[in-house]
């Protein structure tokens, strides 16, 4: 007898008194975890198919459903934990790599939570942002070595810049990995809030060209959807070298997600897998990177800043220095908690370093080489709230990307099954029956509200520090103190311990 060793992760609890067998849960669950039993005339649950996305719980009209962990105990073993035992069961059954969505959920230190922000008291009065001007405007791009001013006017021609009303942008997520409705939501929200969203590596859908002034177009190793009109469509171009969730490897969009719209946008055959190689096959050195940077600048008449996105890895400071010297106007650093539609589980959980340490190392290195002004730094991968943004800027960032948080604003419940294409919230799917669940107008309103709320909180915290412009906080690590950190960690972060 063949026994399937897999056991459910979650258990569906149905209140027999409240449940009316209306079958809404059956229709709402794309994973088929709820089943109508015709003989018993009632809804049953198949726990092993539940991914804990909460769709059934939130759409149940009588609140009859709840989801909990499946009550299965293994003999306690500090080395062979249930995670590794069940992983072996899965791979012994399938012979395949384990996949995961979103960023790592392993309990590595979250350095944002070990940093505390300063506040004004007597000698440096705080500022009330409701009554006094507070400037969050941010400019991303290369700054000149010096400014020429004649008769009180700036005569120096500035390199192309991105102008942000708030230091927060929507991170790169491709059409194909997420739905067109999700992309549209972020595009509308970016336009409304005076910031930018990023196309990711999947090209730009024809319906989104009208949001070009708030778009950053990405050029990745697969060159999907890259053509002259695409490069001209956005306000900036980003070269993707690495991704925080899976440094050193490429991407793979399964053919079942490549419908007509995705195929036209990515310029690949319908139904074919979209595979991005691990490296760019024309980049094997900093000199090769420089060639691509200036090819893109030439192609767009030097009218747009060019960013280089790199994953946070062990020698990140040296890599960033090389990218700056290669001509990048913006460097994007993606930490190991950065989200993704799909990544090998072991790569996601074991490769890369935290964004906090990577940012501190890069900012310090560029300052020591006197080239910090030549690039703007944007960080991504684990930005959860406005205080994370404040701390990132104090360490040295110019702005932050948010991806996971943006998707949560649209309705993502972090079930981490994006790679299945069965997102019940209409976000990480191309199934038309699911994508229609996300209204792009409503989604845009929620995403814009998130940025609005965070911007208010940033102003409040800046005012509390006695700072009236974000520029004055940038790289000002004296405004931070560490708590519960080792001397080495404090040294890398460049902050003093609380009480000093």
Short mmCIF file of C-alpha atoms in Angstrom, two decimals:
data_model
loop_
_atom_site.label_atom_id
_atom_site.label_comp_id
_atom_site.label_asym_id
_atom_site.label_seq_id
_atom_site.Cartn_x
_atom_site.Cartn_y
_atom_site.Cartn_z
CA UNK A 1 0.00 0.00 0.00
CA UNK A 2 1.38 3.40 -1.00
CA UNK A 3 1.01 5.98 1.74
CA UNK A 4 1.21 9.71 1.04
CA UNK A 5 3.38 11.01 3.87
CA UNK A 6 2.31 14.61 3.28
CA UNK A 7 0.04 16.12 5.92
CA UNK A 8 -1.91 19.39 5.79
CA UNK A 9 -0.31 22.60 7.01
CA UNK A 10 -3.65 24.07 8.01
CA UNK A 11 -6.98 22.90 9.32
CA UNK A 12 -10.30 24.44 8.22
CA UNK A 13 -12.75 24.84 11.09
CA UNK A 14 -16.41 25.13 10.12
CA UNK A 15 -19.02 26.12 12.71
CA UNK A 16 -21.86 23.70 12.09
CA UNK A 17 -24.40 26.02 13.66
CA UNK A 18 -23.44 29.11 11.69
CA UNK A 19 -22.77 27.43 8.34
CA UNK A 20 -25.77 27.63 5.99
CA UNK A 21 -24.11 25.58 3.21
CA UNK A 22 -24.43 28.56 0.88
CA UNK A 23 -21.38 27.31 -1.06
CA UNK A 24 -19.76 30.74 -1.34
CA UNK A 25 -16.53 29.24 0.03
CA UNK A 26 -16.64 26.56 -2.69
CA UNK A 27 -16.80 29.19 -5.43
CA UNK A 28 -14.24 31.51 -3.81
CA UNK A 29 -11.45 28.95 -3.25
CA UNK A 30 -9.29 28.42 -6.33
CA UNK A 31 -7.40 25.70 -4.47
CA UNK A 32 -10.58 23.59 -4.10
CA UNK A 33 -10.15 23.26 -0.34
CA UNK A 34 -13.94 23.47 0.04
CA UNK A 35 -16.04 20.79 -1.65
CA UNK A 36 -19.80 20.43 -2.04
CA UNK A 37 -20.84 16.88 -1.15
CA UNK A 38 -23.99 16.14 -3.10
CA UNK A 39 -24.87 13.05 -1.06
CA UNK A 40 -24.60 14.74 2.31
CA UNK A 41 -25.90 18.06 0.96
CA UNK A 42 -23.22 20.02 2.78
CA UNK A 43 -19.82 21.62 2.30
CA UNK A 44 -16.78 19.59 3.32
CA UNK A 45 -13.14 20.63 3.64
CA UNK A 46 -9.98 19.15 2.11
CA UNK A 47 -7.40 20.53 4.52
CA UNK A 48 -4.36 19.55 2.50
CA UNK A 49 -5.35 22.00 -0.23
CA UNK A 50 -5.72 24.97 2.13
CA UNK A 51 -3.02 27.66 1.82
CA UNK A 52 -4.44 29.93 4.55
CA UNK A 53 -5.17 32.87 2.24
CA UNK A 54 -8.24 33.87 4.33
CA UNK A 55 -10.46 34.34 1.27
CA UNK A 56 -13.09 31.93 2.52
CA UNK A 57 -13.01 33.36 6.04
CA UNK A 58 -13.56 36.93 4.86
CA UNK A 59 -16.25 36.12 2.29
CA UNK A 60 -18.30 33.82 4.53
CA UNK A 61 -21.56 35.73 5.19
CA UNK A 62 -22.12 34.06 8.57
CA UNK A 63 -18.51 34.06 9.82
CA UNK A 64 -18.67 30.29 10.11
CA UNK A 65 -15.06 29.64 9.06
CA UNK A 66 -11.66 29.92 10.71
CA UNK A 67 -8.23 28.54 9.80
CA UNK A 68 -5.69 27.12 12.22
CA UNK A 69 -2.50 25.09 12.16
CA UNK A 70 -3.05 21.40 11.52
CA UNK A 71 -2.82 19.58 14.85
CA UNK A 72 0.00 17.17 14.13
CA UNK A 73 2.93 16.70 16.50
CA UNK A 74 6.32 15.18 15.64
CA UNK A 75 8.59 13.85 18.35
CA UNK A 76 10.54 16.96 19.52
CA UNK A 77 13.98 17.15 17.94
CA UNK A 78 16.02 20.36 17.84
CA UNK A 79 17.81 19.25 14.67
CA UNK A 80 15.12 17.41 12.72
CA UNK A 81 12.32 19.93 13.04
CA UNK A 82 8.89 19.36 11.41
CA UNK A 83 9.89 21.75 8.62
CA UNK A 84 12.79 19.56 7.46
CA UNK A 85 10.92 16.30 7.95
CA UNK A 86 7.92 17.41 5.88
CA UNK A 87 10.25 18.94 3.25
CA UNK A 88 11.93 15.56 2.81
CA UNK A 89 8.53 13.89 2.49
CA UNK A 90 7.57 16.35 -0.28
CA UNK A 91 10.81 15.96 -2.23
CA UNK A 92 10.82 12.17 -1.87
CA UNK A 93 7.36 12.19 -3.41
CA UNK A 94 7.95 14.74 -6.18
CA UNK A 95 11.67 14.64 -6.97
CA UNK A 96 11.50 18.40 -7.46
CA UNK A 97 12.91 21.56 -5.93
CA UNK A 98 10.84 23.15 -3.20
CA UNK A 99 9.43 26.50 -4.27
CA UNK A 100 8.30 29.43 -2.15
CA UNK A 101 6.73 32.82 -2.71
CA UNK A 102 7.49 36.17 -1.06
CA UNK A 103 10.56 36.75 1.14
CA UNK A 104 12.16 34.47 3.69
CA UNK A 105 10.16 33.82 6.83
CA UNK A 106 13.06 32.41 8.82
CA UNK A 107 13.68 34.12 12.19
CA UNK A 108 16.81 36.02 11.24
CA UNK A 109 17.43 39.28 13.15
CA UNK A 110 15.34 42.22 11.96
CA UNK A 111 17.72 45.12 12.50
CA UNK A 112 15.04 47.76 12.00
CA UNK A 113 13.58 46.54 15.31
CA UNK A 114 16.92 47.09 17.08
CA UNK A 115 17.27 50.72 16.04
CA UNK A 116 15.66 53.58 17.96
CA UNK A 117 15.00 57.08 16.62
CA UNK A 118 16.07 60.27 18.37
CA UNK A 119 13.64 63.02 19.45
CA UNK A 120 14.06 66.71 20.25
CA UNK A 121 13.62 68.04 23.76
CA UNK A 122 14.93 71.40 25.01
CA UNK A 123 17.79 72.74 22.93
CA UNK A 124 16.50 71.69 19.51
CA UNK A 125 12.72 72.24 19.54
CA UNK A 126 10.49 69.81 17.72
CA UNK A 127 8.43 70.91 14.72
CA UNK A 128 4.69 70.54 14.31
CA UNK A 129 4.12 69.21 10.76
CA UNK A 130 0.48 70.32 10.86
CA UNK A 131 1.47 73.96 11.27
CA UNK A 132 4.92 74.25 9.72
CA UNK A 133 6.24 73.26 6.30
CA UNK A 134 7.75 69.79 6.05
CA UNK A 135 9.60 68.70 2.91
CA UNK A 136 9.56 65.07 1.82
CA UNK A 137 10.43 65.72 -1.83
CA UNK A 138 13.27 63.51 -3.02
CA UNK A 139 15.39 63.65 -6.18
CA UNK A 140 17.00 60.46 -7.44
CA UNK A 141 19.90 60.58 -9.84
CA UNK A 142 23.54 61.55 -10.19
CA UNK A 143 24.46 64.90 -8.63
CA UNK A 144 27.24 67.13 -10.08
CA UNK A 145 30.57 67.48 -8.27
CA UNK A 146 29.84 71.17 -7.76
CA UNK A 147 27.16 73.71 -8.60
CA UNK A 148 27.80 76.80 -10.70
CA UNK A 149 25.76 79.78 -9.62
CA UNK A 150 25.78 83.16 -11.35
CA UNK A 151 23.79 86.17 -10.20
CA UNK A 152 22.00 84.00 -7.70
CA UNK A 153 20.84 81.53 -10.36
CA UNK A 154 21.89 77.95 -10.98
CA UNK A 155 23.72 77.70 -14.28
CA UNK A 156 24.88 74.08 -13.90
CA UNK A 157 22.98 71.65 -16.09
CA UNK A 158 21.71 68.92 -13.80
CA UNK A 159 21.83 65.26 -14.86
CA UNK A 160 18.35 63.73 -15.32
CA UNK A 161 16.55 63.21 -12.00
CA UNK A 162 13.47 61.41 -10.74
CA UNK A 163 11.34 63.73 -8.61
CA UNK A 164 9.38 62.00 -5.82
CA UNK A 165 6.81 63.68 -3.61
CA UNK A 166 7.45 60.99 -0.98
CA UNK A 167 10.55 58.79 -0.55
CA UNK A 168 8.60 55.60 -1.27
CA UNK A 169 8.17 53.82 -4.60
CA UNK A 170 6.44 50.60 -5.66
CA UNK A 171 9.01 47.86 -6.27
CA UNK A 172 9.59 45.89 -9.45
CA UNK A 173 6.86 43.28 -10.05
CA UNK A 174 6.32 41.99 -13.55
CA UNK A 175 3.15 41.56 -15.55
CA UNK A 176 2.86 37.79 -15.62
CA UNK A 177 4.02 37.34 -12.06
CA UNK A 178 1.18 39.64 -10.99
CA UNK A 179 -2.04 40.48 -12.79
CA UNK A 180 -2.70 43.45 -15.03
CA UNK A 181 -5.22 44.72 -12.48
CA UNK A 182 -2.51 44.69 -9.81
CA UNK A 183 -0.09 46.51 -12.12
CA UNK A 184 -2.75 49.07 -12.98
CA UNK A 185 -3.56 49.63 -9.31
CA UNK A 186 0.07 50.50 -8.58
CA UNK A 187 0.40 52.68 -11.67
CA UNK A 188 -2.66 54.75 -10.76
CA UNK A 189 -1.53 55.05 -7.14
CA UNK A 190 1.97 56.16 -8.21
CA UNK A 191 0.48 58.84 -10.45
CA UNK A 192 -1.83 60.02 -7.68
CA UNK A 193 0.92 60.22 -5.05
CA UNK A 194 3.66 61.70 -7.24
CA UNK A 195 5.95 58.69 -7.09
CA UNK A 196 6.91 55.71 -9.29
CA UNK A 197 6.12 52.06 -9.86
CA UNK A 198 8.42 49.58 -11.61
CA UNK A 199 7.46 47.28 -14.49
CA UNK A 200 9.70 44.45 -13.36
CA UNK A 201 11.19 42.26 -16.07
CA UNK A 202 7.96 41.55 -17.94
CA UNK A 203 7.70 44.57 -20.23
CA UNK A 204 4.98 47.23 -20.21
CA UNK A 205 1.38 46.39 -21.13
CA UNK A 206 -0.02 48.68 -23.81
CA UNK A 207 -2.70 50.02 -21.45
CA UNK A 208 -0.05 51.31 -19.03
CA UNK A 209 1.92 53.54 -21.40
CA UNK A 210 -0.24 56.50 -20.34
CA UNK A 211 1.33 56.27 -16.88
CA UNK A 212 4.83 56.58 -18.35
CA UNK A 213 5.87 59.64 -16.36
CA UNK A 214 5.40 57.57 -13.18
CA UNK A 215 6.97 54.40 -14.58
CA UNK A 216 10.43 52.88 -14.17
CA UNK A 217 11.07 50.32 -16.91
CA UNK A 218 13.31 47.38 -16.16
CA UNK A 219 15.85 45.64 -18.38
CA UNK A 220 16.62 42.15 -17.10
CA UNK A 221 18.67 39.22 -18.38
CA UNK A 222 15.81 37.82 -20.49
CA UNK A 223 15.23 41.22 -22.15
CA UNK A 224 11.49 40.45 -22.17
CA UNK A 225 9.44 43.25 -23.70
CA UNK A 226 12.46 45.50 -24.26
CA UNK A 227 12.28 47.68 -27.35
CA UNK A 228 12.81 51.33 -28.23
CA UNK A 229 9.30 52.52 -27.38
CA UNK A 230 9.51 50.68 -24.05
CA UNK A 231 12.77 52.41 -23.11
CA UNK A 232 11.29 55.80 -24.00
CA UNK A 233 8.03 55.10 -22.19
CA UNK A 234 9.37 55.35 -18.63
CA UNK A 235 11.00 58.15 -16.70
CA UNK A 236 13.94 55.93 -15.73
CA UNK A 237 15.51 52.62 -16.76
CA UNK A 238 16.56 49.96 -14.25
CA UNK A 239 19.02 47.20 -15.10
CA UNK A 240 18.24 44.17 -12.96
CA UNK A 241 21.38 42.27 -12.06
CA UNK A 242 20.11 40.49 -8.96
CA UNK A 243 17.09 40.03 -6.73
CA UNK A 244 17.17 39.81 -2.95
CA UNK A 245 14.93 36.74 -2.71
CA UNK A 246 17.12 34.70 -5.08
CA UNK A 247 20.59 36.19 -5.60
CA UNK A 248 22.67 34.53 -8.26
CA UNK A 249 19.86 32.78 -10.11
CA UNK A 250 17.41 33.77 -12.82
CA UNK A 251 13.64 33.73 -13.06
CA UNK A 252 11.02 31.38 -14.46
CA UNK A 253 7.46 32.27 -15.40
CA UNK A 254 5.55 29.04 -16.18
CA UNK A 255 3.88 28.76 -19.56
CA UNK A 256 0.42 28.47 -17.99
CA UNK A 257 0.78 32.10 -16.90
CA UNK A 258 1.75 33.25 -20.39
CA UNK A 259 -1.58 34.08 -21.97
CA UNK A 260 -2.12 36.33 -24.98
CA UNK A 261 -1.60 39.64 -23.16
CA UNK A 262 1.52 38.42 -21.35
CA UNK A 263 2.96 36.94 -24.56
CA UNK A 264 2.42 40.18 -26.48
CA UNK A 265 3.90 42.28 -23.70
CA UNK A 266 6.92 40.02 -23.16
CA UNK A 267 7.30 39.33 -26.90
CA UNK A 268 7.37 35.54 -26.47
CA UNK A 269 5.09 32.77 -27.81
CA UNK A 270 1.83 32.24 -25.98
CA UNK A 271 2.01 29.32 -23.56
CA UNK A 272 5.81 29.20 -23.51
CA UNK A 273 7.90 29.37 -20.34
CA UNK A 274 9.63 32.71 -19.81
CA UNK A 275 13.08 31.85 -18.47
CA UNK A 276 15.48 34.58 -17.41
CA UNK A 277 19.11 33.42 -17.34
CA UNK A 278 21.05 33.84 -14.10
CA UNK A 279 23.54 36.27 -15.67
CA UNK A 280 23.13 38.83 -18.43
CA UNK A 281 24.99 37.09 -21.23
CA UNK A 282 26.59 40.38 -22.24
CA UNK A 283 27.78 41.29 -18.72
CA UNK A 284 30.77 39.53 -17.18
CA UNK A 285 32.61 42.54 -15.73
CA UNK A 286 32.09 46.09 -14.50
CA UNK A 287 33.26 47.24 -17.94
CA UNK A 288 30.49 45.19 -19.57
CA UNK A 289 27.97 46.73 -17.16
CA UNK A 290 29.23 50.17 -18.11
CA UNK A 291 28.70 49.31 -21.77
CA UNK A 292 25.02 48.44 -21.15
CA UNK A 293 24.45 51.52 -18.97
CA UNK A 294 25.75 53.84 -21.65
CA UNK A 295 24.00 51.93 -24.44
CA UNK A 296 20.71 52.63 -22.66
CA UNK A 297 21.67 56.25 -22.09
CA UNK A 298 22.56 56.64 -25.76
CA UNK A 299 19.30 54.98 -26.80
CA UNK A 300 17.34 57.57 -24.81
CA UNK A 301 19.51 60.63 -25.56
CA UNK A 302 20.80 60.81 -21.98
CA UNK A 303 17.36 62.02 -20.91
CA UNK A 304 16.69 59.42 -18.20
CA UNK A 305 18.57 58.20 -15.16
CA UNK A 306 19.74 54.59 -15.35
CA UNK A 307 19.55 52.47 -12.21
CA UNK A 308 21.30 49.19 -11.44
CA UNK A 309 19.54 46.74 -9.13
CA UNK A 310 21.74 44.35 -7.18
CA UNK A 311 21.01 41.80 -4.48
CA UNK A 312 22.41 42.29 -0.99
CA UNK A 313 25.29 39.80 -0.83
CA UNK A 314 28.54 39.49 1.12
CA UNK A 315 30.68 41.84 -1.00
CA UNK A 316 27.87 44.29 -1.70
CA UNK A 317 29.95 47.41 -0.92
CA UNK A 318 32.54 46.61 -3.59
CA UNK A 319 29.85 45.71 -6.13
CA UNK A 320 28.00 48.97 -5.51
CA UNK A 321 31.22 50.94 -5.84
CA UNK A 322 31.85 49.30 -9.19
CA UNK A 323 28.30 50.03 -10.37
CA UNK A 324 28.68 53.68 -9.39
CA UNK A 325 31.96 53.97 -11.30
CA UNK A 326 30.36 52.20 -14.27
CA UNK A 327 27.97 55.13 -14.65
CA UNK A 328 24.86 54.09 -12.73
CA UNK A 329 22.80 57.09 -11.61
CA UNK A 330 20.84 55.07 -9.03
CA UNK A 331 21.79 51.88 -7.22
CA UNK A 332 18.96 49.69 -5.93
CA UNK A 333 19.91 47.23 -3.18
CA UNK A 334 17.46 44.38 -2.58
CA UNK A 335 17.74 42.62 0.78
CA UNK A 336 17.24 38.92 1.42
CA UNK A 337 13.73 39.45 2.77
CA UNK A 338 12.60 40.87 -0.56
CA UNK A 339 9.49 39.32 -2.06
CA UNK A 340 9.23 37.21 -5.18
CA UNK A 341 6.61 35.33 -7.14
CA UNK A 342 8.67 32.14 -7.00
CA UNK A 343 12.08 31.15 -5.68
CA UNK A 344 13.78 27.89 -4.70
CA UNK A 345 13.07 27.61 -0.97
CA UNK A 346 16.67 26.85 0.01
CA UNK A 347 18.02 29.78 -1.99
CA UNK A 348 15.43 32.16 -0.57
CA UNK A 349 16.15 31.14 3.01
CA UNK A 350 19.94 30.87 2.89
CA UNK A 351 21.45 33.27 0.36
CA UNK A 352 22.06 36.99 0.80
CA UNK A 353 22.24 39.36 3.75
CA UNK A 354 19.87 41.76 5.55
CA UNK A 355 19.22 45.06 3.81
CA UNK A 356 20.11 47.09 6.93
CA UNK A 357 23.70 45.82 6.98
CA UNK A 358 24.05 46.02 3.21
CA UNK A 359 22.85 49.63 3.09
CA UNK A 360 25.18 50.73 5.89
CA UNK A 361 28.16 49.04 4.21
CA UNK A 362 27.43 50.56 0.80
CA UNK A 363 26.80 54.09 2.07
CA UNK A 364 30.01 54.00 4.13
CA UNK A 365 32.04 52.66 1.21
CA UNK A 366 30.79 55.27 -1.26
CA UNK A 367 31.43 58.07 1.23
CA UNK A 368 34.94 56.82 1.93
CA UNK A 369 35.64 56.87 -1.81
CA UNK A 370 34.09 60.37 -2.19
CA UNK A 371 31.61 59.14 -4.80
CA UNK A 372 28.43 59.05 -2.71
CA UNK A 373 27.05 62.08 -4.57
CA UNK A 374 27.42 60.30 -7.89
CA UNK A 375 24.57 57.87 -7.17
CA UNK A 376 21.30 57.74 -5.29
CA UNK A 377 20.66 54.69 -3.12
CA UNK A 378 17.28 52.98 -3.08
CA UNK A 379 16.69 50.05 -0.73
CA UNK A 380 14.15 47.24 -0.91
CA UNK A 381 13.43 43.98 0.83
CA UNK A 382 11.61 44.14 4.17
CA UNK A 383 10.30 47.71 4.36
CA UNK A 384 7.21 47.18 6.53
CA UNK A 385 6.21 50.61 7.85
CA UNK A 386 7.07 54.31 7.94
CA UNK A 387 9.60 53.94 10.75
CA UNK A 388 11.56 51.44 8.61
CA UNK A 389 11.69 54.15 5.91
CA UNK A 390 12.95 56.74 8.42
CA UNK A 391 15.65 54.38 9.70
CA UNK A 392 16.74 53.44 6.16
CA UNK A 393 17.14 57.09 5.21
CA UNK A 394 19.07 57.84 8.42
CA UNK A 395 21.45 54.98 7.59
CA UNK A 396 22.00 56.38 4.11
CA UNK A 397 19.20 55.58 1.67
CA UNK A 398 17.67 58.22 -0.59
CA UNK A 399 14.39 56.34 -0.99
CA UNK A 400 12.76 52.95 -0.46
CA UNK A 401 10.93 50.48 -2.64
CA UNK A 402 7.96 48.59 -1.18
CA UNK A 403 6.67 45.41 -2.84
CA UNK A 404 5.18 43.03 -0.29
CA UNK A 405 3.62 45.92 1.65
CA UNK A 406 2.11 47.29 -1.57
CA UNK A 407 0.55 43.93 -2.41
CA UNK A 408 -0.83 43.65 1.11
CA UNK A 409 -2.51 46.99 0.54
CA UNK A 410 -4.19 45.39 -2.49
CA UNK A 411 -5.36 42.42 -0.43
CA UNK A 412 -2.45 39.95 -0.29
CA UNK A 413 -2.65 37.82 2.87
CA UNK A 414 0.92 36.45 2.59
CA UNK A 415 0.05 32.80 2.04
CA UNK A 416 3.31 32.60 0.01
CA UNK A 417 1.85 30.45 -2.77
CA UNK A 418 2.25 33.04 -5.55
CA UNK A 419 4.00 30.51 -7.81
CA UNK A 420 0.85 28.35 -8.09
CA UNK A 421 -1.03 31.00 -10.09
CA UNK A 422 -4.09 30.43 -7.89
CA UNK A 423 -4.07 33.70 -5.94
CA UNK A 424 -7.58 34.04 -4.55
CA UNK A 425 -7.16 37.82 -4.27
CA UNK A 426 -6.56 38.34 -7.99
CA UNK A 427 -2.98 39.55 -7.53
CA UNK A 428 -0.44 36.81 -8.34
CA UNK A 429 -2.49 35.11 -11.05
CA UNK A 430 -3.45 35.34 -14.70
CA UNK A 431 -6.70 33.38 -14.31
CA UNK A 432 -9.43 35.77 -15.53
CA UNK A 433 -11.91 34.36 -13.02
CA UNK A 434 -9.51 35.40 -10.26
CA UNK A 435 -8.01 38.61 -11.63
CA UNK A 436 -11.45 40.21 -11.86
CA UNK A 437 -11.67 40.03 -8.07
CA UNK A 438 -9.21 42.92 -7.85
CA UNK A 439 -10.76 46.22 -8.89
CA UNK A 440 -7.85 48.42 -10.05
CA UNK A 441 -9.60 51.63 -9.00
CA UNK A 442 -10.26 50.33 -5.50
CA UNK A 443 -6.78 48.81 -5.37
CA UNK A 444 -5.20 52.10 -6.40
CA UNK A 445 -7.11 53.90 -3.66
CA UNK A 446 -5.81 51.48 -1.03
CA UNK A 447 -2.21 51.67 -2.29
CA UNK A 448 -2.36 55.47 -2.38
CA UNK A 449 -3.85 55.53 1.12
CA UNK A 450 -0.91 53.47 2.37
CA UNK A 451 1.60 55.96 0.97
CA UNK A 452 -0.43 58.87 2.30
CA UNK A 453 -0.53 57.38 5.80
CA UNK A 454 3.18 56.57 5.81
CA UNK A 455 4.04 60.07 4.55
CA UNK A 456 2.05 61.63 7.41
CA UNK A 457 3.88 59.42 9.89
CA UNK A 458 7.27 60.27 8.38
CA UNK A 459 6.51 63.98 8.77
CA UNK A 460 5.47 63.39 12.37
CA UNK A 461 8.71 61.58 13.19
CA UNK A 462 10.83 64.14 11.35
CA UNK A 463 9.12 66.91 13.30
CA UNK A 464 9.80 65.06 16.52
CA UNK A 465 13.50 65.07 15.64
CA UNK A 466 13.41 68.80 14.93
CA UNK A 467 14.02 68.21 11.22
CA UNK A 468 11.87 69.92 8.59
CA UNK A 469 13.35 68.36 5.44
CA UNK A 470 14.11 64.75 4.61
CA UNK A 471 17.43 65.83 3.10
CA UNK A 472 18.69 66.70 6.58
CA UNK A 473 18.09 63.16 7.82
CA UNK A 474 19.78 61.36 4.93
CA UNK A 475 22.84 59.52 6.21
CA UNK A 476 22.52 61.15 9.65
CA UNK A 477 23.17 58.06 11.74
CA UNK A 478 23.52 60.18 14.87
CA UNK A 479 19.73 60.18 14.88
CA UNK A 480 19.74 56.44 15.55
CA UNK A 481 20.75 54.34 18.53
CA UNK A 482 21.05 50.56 18.68
CA UNK A 483 19.63 48.26 21.31
CA UNK A 484 20.30 44.55 21.81
CA UNK A 485 23.09 44.50 19.20
CA UNK A 486 26.69 43.31 19.36
CA UNK A 487 29.64 45.68 19.02
CA UNK A 488 30.28 44.29 15.52
CA UNK A 489 26.71 44.89 14.41
CA UNK A 490 26.79 48.44 15.79
CA UNK A 491 30.10 49.01 14.00
CA UNK A 492 28.75 47.87 10.60
CA UNK A 493 25.55 49.89 11.05
CA UNK A 494 27.59 52.90 12.13
CA UNK A 495 25.36 53.72 15.10
CA UNK A 496 26.00 54.09 18.82
CA UNK A 497 24.34 52.02 21.48
CA UNK A 498 21.34 53.44 23.31
CA UNK A 499 22.56 55.48 26.27
CA UNK A 500 25.68 56.78 24.49
#
